[in-house]
């Protein structure tokens, strides 16, 4: 019985020491967080967006520029994008994005092509409703953005003449520049998550996206997508409750 009591006392002491250690560690971590909050504004107010949709082609061989549905069916391919945004206040932000996508066309039975591309870019964003209302507390809103980036692409075309099909592959080899603008509609579904609907128009500084050069006019492509946004108040402590975050309207209460 005495041995059993001694074991219980030893276990209690171990638990007490462990509890004291964890308490000290927690207090130290809390102090460090407070210090970082005061000294590191860079870590505040971020969002991570993931979008899935379609990239569509506008160029020398496009046929459905005036028919949106046919454009999506015949001259588009699946695309996905990941965007990380740093917000400076409730109105402005800067983003970096990577995107993969592609498009195709069956301009003629004897001239078809398919293109795959990879793009990376930077963007400047403005929350339109916050510009108008100063601080939008509603659950929905719209952001506008412009950007510049570079992309790599590979186009494979099949040309049939007199029953003989020739396959021609054009690989960009080096990055090409692209300029674009767009808008994002957002709607709050959770304090940390927003649904997104996005549309952008991109001008490629290249006329070879369709492997066909005519009049030296640049080709265009669009990206239409749905997505979800994760709001982060502090990158070092992404799941900590800190208050309002300016991302997408500023009406987050983390």
Short mmCIF file of C-alpha atoms in Angstrom, two decimals:
data_model
loop_
_atom_site.label_atom_id
_atom_site.label_comp_id
_atom_site.label_asym_id
_atom_site.label_seq_id
_atom_site.Cartn_x
_atom_site.Cartn_y
_atom_site.Cartn_z
CA UNK A 1 0.00 0.00 0.00
CA UNK A 2 2.85 2.34 0.92
CA UNK A 3 4.58 1.65 -2.40
CA UNK A 4 1.34 2.43 -4.25
CA UNK A 5 0.99 5.78 -2.43
CA UNK A 6 4.57 6.64 -3.30
CA UNK A 7 3.90 5.92 -6.98
CA UNK A 8 0.80 8.13 -6.88
CA UNK A 9 2.79 10.97 -5.29
CA UNK A 10 5.54 10.60 -7.88
CA UNK A 11 2.97 10.70 -10.72
CA UNK A 12 1.33 13.79 -9.21
CA UNK A 13 4.68 15.54 -9.01
CA UNK A 14 5.44 14.65 -12.62
CA UNK A 15 2.06 16.01 -13.76
CA UNK A 16 2.57 19.19 -11.74
CA UNK A 17 6.03 19.73 -13.20
CA UNK A 18 4.71 19.05 -16.70
CA UNK A 19 1.83 21.45 -16.12
CA UNK A 20 4.20 24.18 -14.92
CA UNK A 21 6.44 23.63 -17.94
CA UNK A 22 3.54 23.89 -20.39
CA UNK A 23 2.26 27.00 -18.60
CA UNK A 24 5.67 28.68 -18.90
CA UNK A 25 5.95 27.73 -22.59
CA UNK A 26 2.46 29.08 -23.27
CA UNK A 27 3.24 32.38 -21.51
CA UNK A 28 6.46 32.74 -23.49
CA UNK A 29 4.65 32.03 -26.76
CA UNK A 30 1.96 34.57 -25.89
CA UNK A 31 4.63 37.17 -25.19
CA UNK A 32 6.32 36.43 -28.48
CA UNK A 33 3.00 36.77 -30.34
CA UNK A 34 2.36 40.14 -28.76
CA UNK A 35 5.85 41.25 -29.73
CA UNK A 36 5.39 40.09 -33.32
CA UNK A 37 2.01 41.82 -33.55
CA UNK A 38 3.64 45.12 -32.65
CA UNK A 39 6.80 44.76 -34.73
CA UNK A 40 5.76 42.78 -37.83
CA UNK A 41 2.85 44.35 -39.74
CA UNK A 42 3.97 42.46 -42.85
CA UNK A 43 2.43 39.26 -41.47
CA UNK A 44 -1.10 40.69 -41.21
CA UNK A 45 -4.07 40.59 -43.59
CA UNK A 46 -3.59 37.94 -46.27
CA UNK A 47 -5.81 35.72 -48.35
CA UNK A 48 -5.24 32.54 -50.37
CA UNK A 49 -7.57 31.94 -53.33
CA UNK A 50 -8.01 28.72 -55.30
CA UNK A 51 -10.00 28.96 -58.56
CA UNK A 52 -11.13 26.39 -61.11
CA UNK A 53 -12.67 27.21 -64.47
CA UNK A 54 -11.98 27.55 -68.19
CA UNK A 55 -9.51 29.50 -70.30
CA UNK A 56 -10.86 30.54 -73.72
CA UNK A 57 -9.13 31.62 -76.93
CA UNK A 58 -9.58 34.78 -79.03
CA UNK A 59 -7.40 35.03 -82.12
CA UNK A 60 -6.96 34.51 -85.84
CA UNK A 61 -8.68 31.11 -85.85
CA UNK A 62 -11.44 31.71 -83.30
CA UNK A 63 -15.03 31.29 -84.52
CA UNK A 64 -17.25 31.92 -81.50
CA UNK A 65 -16.21 35.33 -80.20
CA UNK A 66 -19.86 36.45 -80.20
CA UNK A 67 -21.31 33.22 -78.80
CA UNK A 68 -20.27 32.76 -75.17
CA UNK A 69 -21.64 29.23 -74.72
CA UNK A 70 -20.12 27.90 -77.95
CA UNK A 71 -16.86 29.58 -77.00
CA UNK A 72 -16.77 27.64 -73.73
CA UNK A 73 -17.65 24.37 -75.46
CA UNK A 74 -15.41 24.51 -78.53
CA UNK A 75 -12.56 26.90 -77.80
CA UNK A 76 -11.80 26.39 -74.12
CA UNK A 77 -9.99 23.99 -71.80
CA UNK A 78 -10.01 23.46 -68.02
CA UNK A 79 -7.83 25.78 -65.97
CA UNK A 80 -6.84 26.32 -62.34
CA UNK A 81 -5.18 29.19 -60.48
CA UNK A 82 -3.68 29.83 -57.05
CA UNK A 83 -3.45 33.43 -55.81
CA UNK A 84 -1.93 34.88 -52.64
CA UNK A 85 -2.84 38.45 -51.70
CA UNK A 86 -1.42 40.91 -49.19
CA UNK A 87 -3.90 43.65 -48.16
CA UNK A 88 -2.60 47.03 -47.05
CA UNK A 89 -5.98 48.34 -45.90
CA UNK A 90 -9.66 47.80 -46.64
CA UNK A 91 -9.31 49.11 -50.19
CA UNK A 92 -6.05 47.99 -51.80
CA UNK A 93 -3.99 44.83 -52.14
CA UNK A 94 -1.18 43.21 -54.15
CA UNK A 95 -1.31 39.62 -55.39
CA UNK A 96 0.88 36.95 -56.91
CA UNK A 97 -0.76 34.23 -58.97
CA UNK A 98 0.11 31.08 -60.90
CA UNK A 99 -2.25 29.54 -63.44
CA UNK A 100 -2.36 26.52 -65.73
CA UNK A 101 -4.85 26.31 -68.59
CA UNK A 102 -5.28 26.00 -72.32
CA UNK A 103 -7.66 26.22 -75.25
CA UNK A 104 -8.38 24.70 -78.64
CA UNK A 105 -10.13 25.39 -81.93
CA UNK A 106 -11.57 23.47 -84.86
CA UNK A 107 -11.48 26.44 -87.23
CA UNK A 108 -11.65 24.14 -90.23
CA UNK A 109 -11.79 20.39 -90.59
CA UNK A 110 -8.29 20.52 -92.03
CA UNK A 111 -6.88 22.95 -89.44
CA UNK A 112 -7.27 22.22 -85.72
CA UNK A 113 -5.04 23.01 -82.77
CA UNK A 114 -4.71 22.67 -79.01
CA UNK A 115 -2.69 24.82 -76.62
CA UNK A 116 -1.49 24.33 -73.05
CA UNK A 117 -0.05 27.20 -71.04
CA UNK A 118 1.47 28.08 -67.69
CA UNK A 119 1.31 31.65 -66.40
CA UNK A 120 2.65 33.55 -63.40
CA UNK A 121 1.80 37.16 -62.65
CA UNK A 122 1.46 40.02 -60.18
CA UNK A 123 -1.72 42.05 -59.67
CA UNK A 124 -2.92 45.27 -58.07
CA UNK A 125 -6.40 44.99 -56.50
CA UNK A 126 -8.99 47.50 -55.35
CA UNK A 127 -12.24 46.78 -53.50
CA UNK A 128 -14.83 48.81 -55.39
CA UNK A 129 -17.46 48.96 -52.64
CA UNK A 130 -14.91 50.02 -50.06
CA UNK A 131 -13.81 52.85 -52.34
CA UNK A 132 -17.45 53.99 -52.57
CA UNK A 133 -18.54 53.32 -48.97
CA UNK A 134 -15.14 53.67 -47.26
CA UNK A 135 -15.64 50.44 -45.26
CA UNK A 136 -18.03 47.80 -46.57
CA UNK A 137 -19.55 45.64 -43.80
CA UNK A 138 -21.74 43.61 -46.13
CA UNK A 139 -21.24 39.95 -46.93
CA UNK A 140 -20.82 40.47 -50.70
CA UNK A 141 -18.81 42.79 -52.89
CA UNK A 142 -16.61 43.21 -55.94
CA UNK A 143 -12.89 43.75 -56.48
CA UNK A 144 -11.21 45.03 -59.65
CA UNK A 145 -7.64 44.25 -60.65
CA UNK A 146 -4.99 44.78 -63.32
CA UNK A 147 -1.82 42.82 -63.75
CA UNK A 148 1.25 41.86 -65.72
CA UNK A 149 2.88 38.48 -66.02
CA UNK A 150 4.68 35.97 -68.17
CA UNK A 151 3.59 32.66 -69.63
CA UNK A 152 4.95 29.60 -71.37
CA UNK A 153 2.88 27.69 -73.90
CA UNK A 154 2.93 24.75 -76.26
CA UNK A 155 0.65 24.58 -79.30
CA UNK A 156 0.06 21.45 -81.36
CA UNK A 157 -1.73 21.93 -84.69
CA UNK A 158 -2.89 19.38 -87.23
CA UNK A 159 -3.12 20.52 -90.85
CA UNK A 160 -4.59 18.18 -93.46
CA UNK A 161 -3.83 18.73 -97.14
CA UNK A 162 -4.90 16.26 -99.84
CA UNK A 163 -5.64 13.67 -97.21
CA UNK A 164 -2.22 13.95 -95.61
CA UNK A 165 -2.12 15.24 -92.01
CA UNK A 166 0.90 17.14 -90.79
CA UNK A 167 1.47 17.75 -87.08
CA UNK A 168 3.22 21.00 -86.21
CA UNK A 169 4.32 21.77 -82.65
CA UNK A 170 5.22 25.28 -81.49
CA UNK A 171 6.89 25.62 -78.10
CA UNK A 172 7.41 29.12 -76.74
CA UNK A 173 10.76 28.14 -75.24
CA UNK A 174 11.12 31.44 -73.35
CA UNK A 175 8.47 33.28 -71.30
CA UNK A 176 6.19 35.72 -73.12
CA UNK A 177 4.60 38.77 -71.51
CA UNK A 178 0.87 39.08 -70.84
CA UNK A 179 -1.23 42.04 -69.67
CA UNK A 180 -4.69 41.65 -68.19
CA UNK A 181 -7.57 43.09 -66.21
CA UNK A 182 -10.50 41.49 -64.43
CA UNK A 183 -12.98 41.48 -61.58
CA UNK A 184 -13.97 39.19 -58.72
CA UNK A 185 -17.37 38.87 -57.07
CA UNK A 186 -17.13 37.57 -53.50
CA UNK A 187 -19.67 36.31 -50.97
CA UNK A 188 -19.06 35.38 -47.34
CA UNK A 189 -20.01 31.82 -46.34
CA UNK A 190 -17.94 31.59 -43.15
CA UNK A 191 -15.80 33.99 -41.10
CA UNK A 192 -12.73 32.51 -42.78
CA UNK A 193 -14.08 31.54 -46.21
CA UNK A 194 -15.52 33.38 -49.20
CA UNK A 195 -16.98 32.09 -52.45
CA UNK A 196 -15.53 33.74 -55.56
CA UNK A 197 -16.64 34.28 -59.16
CA UNK A 198 -13.88 35.65 -61.36
CA UNK A 199 -13.47 36.83 -64.97
CA UNK A 200 -10.35 38.25 -66.59
CA UNK A 201 -9.25 39.16 -70.13
CA UNK A 202 -5.60 38.66 -71.04
CA UNK A 203 -3.63 40.05 -73.99
CA UNK A 204 -0.68 37.85 -74.92
CA UNK A 205 2.28 39.67 -76.41
CA UNK A 206 2.44 36.92 -79.01
CA UNK A 207 0.50 35.91 -82.13
CA UNK A 208 1.44 32.24 -82.05
CA UNK A 209 -0.99 30.86 -79.46
CA UNK A 210 -2.87 29.23 -82.34
CA UNK A 211 0.32 28.46 -84.31
CA UNK A 212 -0.98 30.83 -86.99
CA UNK A 213 0.36 34.34 -87.65
CA UNK A 214 -1.83 36.92 -89.39
CA UNK A 215 -1.38 40.71 -89.56
CA UNK A 216 0.90 40.60 -86.50
CA UNK A 217 -2.12 41.03 -84.19
CA UNK A 218 -1.71 39.70 -80.67
CA UNK A 219 -3.87 36.82 -79.45
CA UNK A 220 -6.11 37.05 -76.38
CA UNK A 221 -7.38 34.57 -73.85
CA UNK A 222 -9.84 34.79 -70.98
CA UNK A 223 -10.16 33.00 -67.65
CA UNK A 224 -13.59 32.48 -66.10
CA UNK A 225 -13.75 30.59 -62.83
CA UNK A 226 -15.32 29.82 -59.48
CA UNK A 227 -13.22 29.61 -56.36
CA UNK A 228 -12.87 29.80 -52.63
CA UNK A 229 -10.81 32.21 -50.54
CA UNK A 230 -9.21 31.54 -47.16
CA UNK A 231 -8.75 34.68 -45.05
CA UNK A 232 -5.63 34.89 -42.87
CA UNK A 233 -5.12 37.63 -40.30
CA UNK A 234 -1.55 36.69 -39.40
CA UNK A 235 0.61 34.32 -41.42
CA UNK A 236 2.54 33.24 -38.34
CA UNK A 237 -0.66 32.42 -36.45
CA UNK A 238 -3.20 31.77 -39.24
CA UNK A 239 -5.89 30.24 -37.01
CA UNK A 240 -5.73 32.71 -34.16
CA UNK A 241 -8.70 34.98 -33.49
CA UNK A 242 -7.48 38.55 -33.96
CA UNK A 243 -10.43 40.67 -35.14
CA UNK A 244 -11.31 42.24 -38.49
CA UNK A 245 -9.26 41.42 -41.58
CA UNK A 246 -9.33 43.72 -44.64
CA UNK A 247 -9.40 40.84 -47.13
CA UNK A 248 -12.47 40.86 -49.38
CA UNK A 249 -14.47 43.71 -47.94
CA UNK A 250 -12.99 43.86 -44.48
CA UNK A 251 -16.03 42.29 -42.84
CA UNK A 252 -14.22 39.33 -41.31
CA UNK A 253 -14.36 38.65 -37.61
CA UNK A 254 -11.72 36.00 -37.03
#
